[in-house]
Coordinates of C-alpha atoms in Angstrom, one line a residue:
M1 CA -25.0 -12.3 17.2
S2 CA -23.4 -9.3 18.8
Q3 CA -22.5 -6.3 16.8
D4 CA -18.9 -5.2 16.6
H5 CA -18.6 -1.5 17.2
G6 CA -14.8 -1.2 16.6
P7 CA -11.9 -1.3 19.0
R8 CA -12.4 -1.5 22.7
A9 CA -10.0 -0.8 25.5
A10 CA -8.7 -3.7 27.4
E11 CA -10.2 -4.3 30.8
P12 CA -8.5 -2.3 33.6
A13 CA -5.1 -3.6 34.2
D14 CA -4.0 -5.1 37.5
P15 CA -1.4 -2.8 39.1
A16 CA 1.2 -5.4 38.6
G17 CA 0.3 -5.6 34.9
P18 CA -1.9 -8.0 32.9
T19 CA -1.1 -11.6 33.1
A20 CA -0.3 -13.5 30.0
P21 CA -3.6 -15.4 29.9
D22 CA -5.5 -12.1 30.2
T23 CA -3.4 -10.6 27.4
V24 CA -3.9 -13.6 25.2
E25 CA -7.6 -13.4 25.8
V26 CA -7.7 -9.8 24.7
I27 CA -5.6 -10.7 21.6
E28 CA -7.9 -13.5 20.7
R29 CA -11.1 -11.4 21.1
E30 CA -9.7 -8.6 19.0
L31 CA -8.4 -10.8 16.2
T32 CA -11.9 -12.5 16.2
A33 CA -13.5 -9.0 15.8
F34 CA -11.0 -8.2 13.0
A35 CA -11.9 -11.5 11.2
R36 CA -15.6 -10.7 11.5
R37 CA -15.1 -7.3 10.0
A38 CA -13.1 -8.9 7.2
R39 CA -15.9 -11.4 6.4
A40 CA -18.5 -8.6 6.5
A41 CA -16.4 -6.4 4.2
A42 CA -16.0 -9.3 1.7
Q43 CA -19.8 -9.8 1.8
R44 CA -20.5 -6.2 1.1
L45 CA -18.0 -6.3 -1.8
H46 CA -19.9 -9.0 -3.6
P47 CA -22.9 -10.8 -1.9
E48 CA -22.1 -14.0 -3.8
L49 CA -18.4 -14.0 -3.0
P50 CA -17.5 -15.5 0.3
L51 CA -14.2 -14.5 2.0
V52 CA -12.5 -17.8 1.0
S53 CA -13.3 -17.1 -2.7
Y54 CA -12.1 -13.5 -2.4
T55 CA -8.9 -14.7 -0.8
L56 CA -8.3 -17.2 -3.6
L57 CA -9.0 -14.6 -6.3
A58 CA -6.5 -12.2 -4.6
H59 CA -3.9 -15.0 -4.5
I60 CA -4.4 -15.9 -8.1
E61 CA -3.8 -12.2 -9.0
E62 CA -0.8 -11.9 -6.8
Q63 CA 0.8 -15.0 -8.3
Q64 CA -0.1 -13.8 -11.8
G65 CA -1.8 -17.1 -12.3
C66 CA -1.6 -20.4 -10.6
S67 CA -3.2 -23.8 -10.6
A68 CA -6.0 -25.1 -8.3
S69 CA -3.5 -27.5 -6.8
D70 CA -1.2 -24.6 -6.0
L71 CA -4.1 -22.9 -4.2
A72 CA -5.0 -26.0 -2.2
A73 CA -1.3 -26.4 -1.2
H74 CA -0.8 -22.8 -0.3
Y75 CA -3.9 -22.5 1.9
L76 CA -3.9 -26.1 3.2
L77 CA -7.3 -26.6 1.8
D78 CA -8.9 -29.8 0.5
K79 CA -9.0 -29.9 -3.3
S80 CA -12.8 -30.3 -3.3
T81 CA -13.1 -27.0 -1.3
V82 CA -10.9 -25.2 -3.7
S83 CA -12.9 -26.7 -6.6
R84 CA -16.2 -25.4 -5.2
Q85 CA -14.8 -21.9 -4.6
L86 CA -13.3 -21.8 -8.1
A87 CA -16.6 -23.0 -9.6
S88 CA -18.2 -19.9 -8.0
L89 CA -15.4 -17.6 -9.3
L90 CA -15.6 -19.0 -12.8
G91 CA -19.4 -18.8 -12.7
L92 CA -19.3 -15.1 -11.7
G93 CA -16.8 -14.4 -14.5
L94 CA -14.0 -13.4 -12.1
V95 CA -11.5 -16.1 -13.1
E96 CA -10.7 -17.9 -16.3
R97 CA -8.6 -21.0 -17.1
R98 CA -5.8 -20.8 -19.6
T99 CA -3.5 -23.5 -20.8
S100 CA 0.0 -23.2 -19.3
P101 CA 2.6 -22.2 -21.9
D102 CA 5.1 -24.6 -20.2
D103 CA 2.8 -27.6 -20.1
H104 CA -0.3 -27.7 -22.3
R105 CA -1.9 -30.4 -20.0
V106 CA -1.9 -27.9 -17.1
L107 CA -4.7 -25.2 -16.7
V108 CA -3.6 -22.0 -15.0
L109 CA -6.2 -19.7 -13.3
H110 CA -6.1 -16.0 -14.1
P111 CA -8.4 -13.2 -13.0
T112 CA -10.6 -11.8 -15.7
P113 CA -10.8 -8.0 -16.2
A114 CA -13.9 -8.1 -14.0
G115 CA -12.0 -10.0 -11.3
T116 CA -9.1 -7.6 -11.5
E117 CA -11.5 -4.6 -11.2
L118 CA -13.3 -6.2 -8.2
L119 CA -9.9 -6.7 -6.5
A120 CA -8.8 -3.1 -7.3
A121 CA -12.1 -1.7 -5.9
A122 CA -11.8 -3.8 -2.8
H123 CA -8.2 -2.7 -2.3
R124 CA -9.2 1.0 -2.6
R125 CA -12.1 0.5 -0.1
R126 CA -9.9 -1.4 2.4
R127 CA -7.1 1.2 2.1
D128 CA -9.5 4.1 2.7
A129 CA -11.0 2.3 5.7
Y130 CA -7.5 1.6 7.2
E131 CA -6.4 5.1 6.6
E132 CA -9.5 6.5 8.2
R133 CA -9.2 4.2 11.2
L134 CA -5.5 4.9 11.7
A135 CA -5.5 8.6 10.8
D136 CA -4.8 9.8 14.3
W137 CA -2.2 7.2 15.2
P138 CA 1.4 8.5 15.5
A139 CA 3.9 7.2 12.9
E140 CA 5.8 5.3 15.6
D141 CA 2.6 3.4 16.6
L142 CA 1.9 2.6 13.0
E143 CA 5.4 1.3 12.5
R144 CA 5.2 -0.8 15.7
F145 CA 1.8 -2.2 14.7
A146 CA 3.0 -3.1 11.2
G147 CA 6.0 -4.8 12.7
Y148 CA 3.9 -6.8 15.2
L149 CA 1.6 -7.9 12.4
L150 CA 4.5 -9.0 10.2
R151 CA 6.0 -10.9 13.2
Y152 CA 2.7 -12.5 14.1
N153 CA 2.0 -13.6 10.5
D154 CA 5.5 -14.9 10.0
A155 CA 5.2 -17.1 13.2

């Protein structure tokens, strides 16, 4: 497996400009490198916590509690996949089940204090890494980049 050594410049452009397929290829390659770094960062955070589990934990915290069915629907995952990931989170003591105050038949997932601390530590590390990586970018570039990411993720 090749090592990812950070951002790379796109291949030299054709004088007429890059063609759409070339540009899409660069985008695909760089998003793949980004995803690899995200998986590696999640693995460093907690060796027993895959990126999917980390993502579910973060969503549970953001929603201030949710059900396993909510997770499956939100991420378009099979319920058995969510169940396996939740078993891991429960086993690691990062998530707990509580009875819903609205319907005592429903169990709502909440992060434990350990889960909340793990997420906070991860957020601090990610924020520091982003700030370091983007430190010499002009404000206009950062605003454009943020806008492009929002646009891409909204599509």
